[in-house]
Short mmCIF file of N, CA and C in Angstrom, two decimals:
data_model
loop_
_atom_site.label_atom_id
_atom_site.label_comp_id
_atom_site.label_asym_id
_atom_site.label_seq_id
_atom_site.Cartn_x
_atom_site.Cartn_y
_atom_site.Cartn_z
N UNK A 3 -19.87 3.89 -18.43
CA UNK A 3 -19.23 4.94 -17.63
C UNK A 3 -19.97 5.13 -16.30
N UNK A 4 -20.93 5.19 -16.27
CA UNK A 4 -21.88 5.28 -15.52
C UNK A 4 -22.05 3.91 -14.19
N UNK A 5 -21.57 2.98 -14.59
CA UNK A 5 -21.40 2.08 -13.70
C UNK A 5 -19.96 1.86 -13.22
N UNK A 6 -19.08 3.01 -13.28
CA UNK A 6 -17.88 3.38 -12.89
C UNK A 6 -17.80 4.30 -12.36
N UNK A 7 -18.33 5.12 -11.38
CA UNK A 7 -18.26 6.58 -10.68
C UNK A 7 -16.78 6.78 -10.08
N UNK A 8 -16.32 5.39 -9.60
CA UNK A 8 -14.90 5.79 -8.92
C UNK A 8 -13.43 4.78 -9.61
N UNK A 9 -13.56 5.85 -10.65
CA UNK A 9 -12.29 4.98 -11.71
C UNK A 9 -11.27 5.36 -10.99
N UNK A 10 -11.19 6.13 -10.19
CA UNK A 10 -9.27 6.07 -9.51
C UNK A 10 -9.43 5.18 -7.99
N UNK A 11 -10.15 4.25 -7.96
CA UNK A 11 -10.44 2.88 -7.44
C UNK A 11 -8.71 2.28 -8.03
N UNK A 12 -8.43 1.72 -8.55
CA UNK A 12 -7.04 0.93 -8.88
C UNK A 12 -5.84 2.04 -8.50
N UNK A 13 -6.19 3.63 -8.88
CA UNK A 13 -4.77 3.84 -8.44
C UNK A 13 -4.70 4.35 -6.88
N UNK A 14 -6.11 3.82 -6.12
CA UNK A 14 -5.81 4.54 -4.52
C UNK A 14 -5.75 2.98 -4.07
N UNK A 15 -6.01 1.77 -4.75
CA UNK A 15 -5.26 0.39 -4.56
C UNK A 15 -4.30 0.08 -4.41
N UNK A 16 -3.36 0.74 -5.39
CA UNK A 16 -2.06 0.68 -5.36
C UNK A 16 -1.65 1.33 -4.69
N UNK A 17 -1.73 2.45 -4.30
CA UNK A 17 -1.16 3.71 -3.38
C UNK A 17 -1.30 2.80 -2.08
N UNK A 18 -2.44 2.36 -1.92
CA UNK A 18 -2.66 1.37 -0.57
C UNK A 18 -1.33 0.64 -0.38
N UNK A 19 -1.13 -0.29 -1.65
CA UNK A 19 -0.45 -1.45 -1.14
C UNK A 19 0.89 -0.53 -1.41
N UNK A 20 1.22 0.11 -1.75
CA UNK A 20 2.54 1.09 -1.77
C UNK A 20 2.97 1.29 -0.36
N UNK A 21 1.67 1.94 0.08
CA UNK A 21 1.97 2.68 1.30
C UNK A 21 2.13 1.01 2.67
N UNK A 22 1.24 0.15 2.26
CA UNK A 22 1.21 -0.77 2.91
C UNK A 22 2.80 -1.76 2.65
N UNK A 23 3.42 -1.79 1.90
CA UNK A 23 4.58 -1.88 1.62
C UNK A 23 5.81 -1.25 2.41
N UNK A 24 5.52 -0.26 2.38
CA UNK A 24 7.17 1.13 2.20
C UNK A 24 6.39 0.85 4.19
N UNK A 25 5.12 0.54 4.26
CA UNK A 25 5.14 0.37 6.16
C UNK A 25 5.74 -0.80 6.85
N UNK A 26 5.91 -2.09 5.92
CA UNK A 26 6.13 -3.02 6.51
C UNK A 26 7.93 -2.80 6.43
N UNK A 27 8.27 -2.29 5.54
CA UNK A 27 9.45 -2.53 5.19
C UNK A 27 10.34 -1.48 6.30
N UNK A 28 9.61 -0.38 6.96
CA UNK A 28 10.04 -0.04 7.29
C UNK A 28 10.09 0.23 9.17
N UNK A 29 8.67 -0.89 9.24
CA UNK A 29 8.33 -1.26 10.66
C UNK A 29 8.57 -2.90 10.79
N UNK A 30 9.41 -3.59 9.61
CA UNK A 30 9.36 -4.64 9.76
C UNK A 30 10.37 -5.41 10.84
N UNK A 31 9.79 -6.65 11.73
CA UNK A 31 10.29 -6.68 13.04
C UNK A 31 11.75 -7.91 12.42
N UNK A 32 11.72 -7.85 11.56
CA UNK A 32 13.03 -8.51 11.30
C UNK A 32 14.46 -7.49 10.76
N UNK A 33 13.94 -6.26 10.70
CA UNK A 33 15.13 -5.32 10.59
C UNK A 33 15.82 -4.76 11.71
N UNK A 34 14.37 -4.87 12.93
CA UNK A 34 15.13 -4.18 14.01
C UNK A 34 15.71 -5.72 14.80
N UNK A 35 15.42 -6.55 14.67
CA UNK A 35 16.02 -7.76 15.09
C UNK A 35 17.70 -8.01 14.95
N UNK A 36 17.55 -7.80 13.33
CA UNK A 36 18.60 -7.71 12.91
C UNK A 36 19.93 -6.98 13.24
N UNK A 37 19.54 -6.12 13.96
CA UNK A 37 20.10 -4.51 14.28
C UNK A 37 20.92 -5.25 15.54
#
């Protein structure tokens, strides 16, 4: 336990790639291309 101080390490990972996701998808330069 003790060599784990930051167990919500995996879910601010995911939140990362969530957030890094829902950004591309929504700054992505092939939607406004598309447009």
């Amino acid at each position: 336990m003790l060599n784990k101080p930051f167990q919500p390490t995996n879910n601010f990972l995911d939140w990362l790639s969530l957030q890094s996701k829902f950004y591309q998808d929504t700054h992505s330069p092939q939607k406004h291309s598309n447009k």
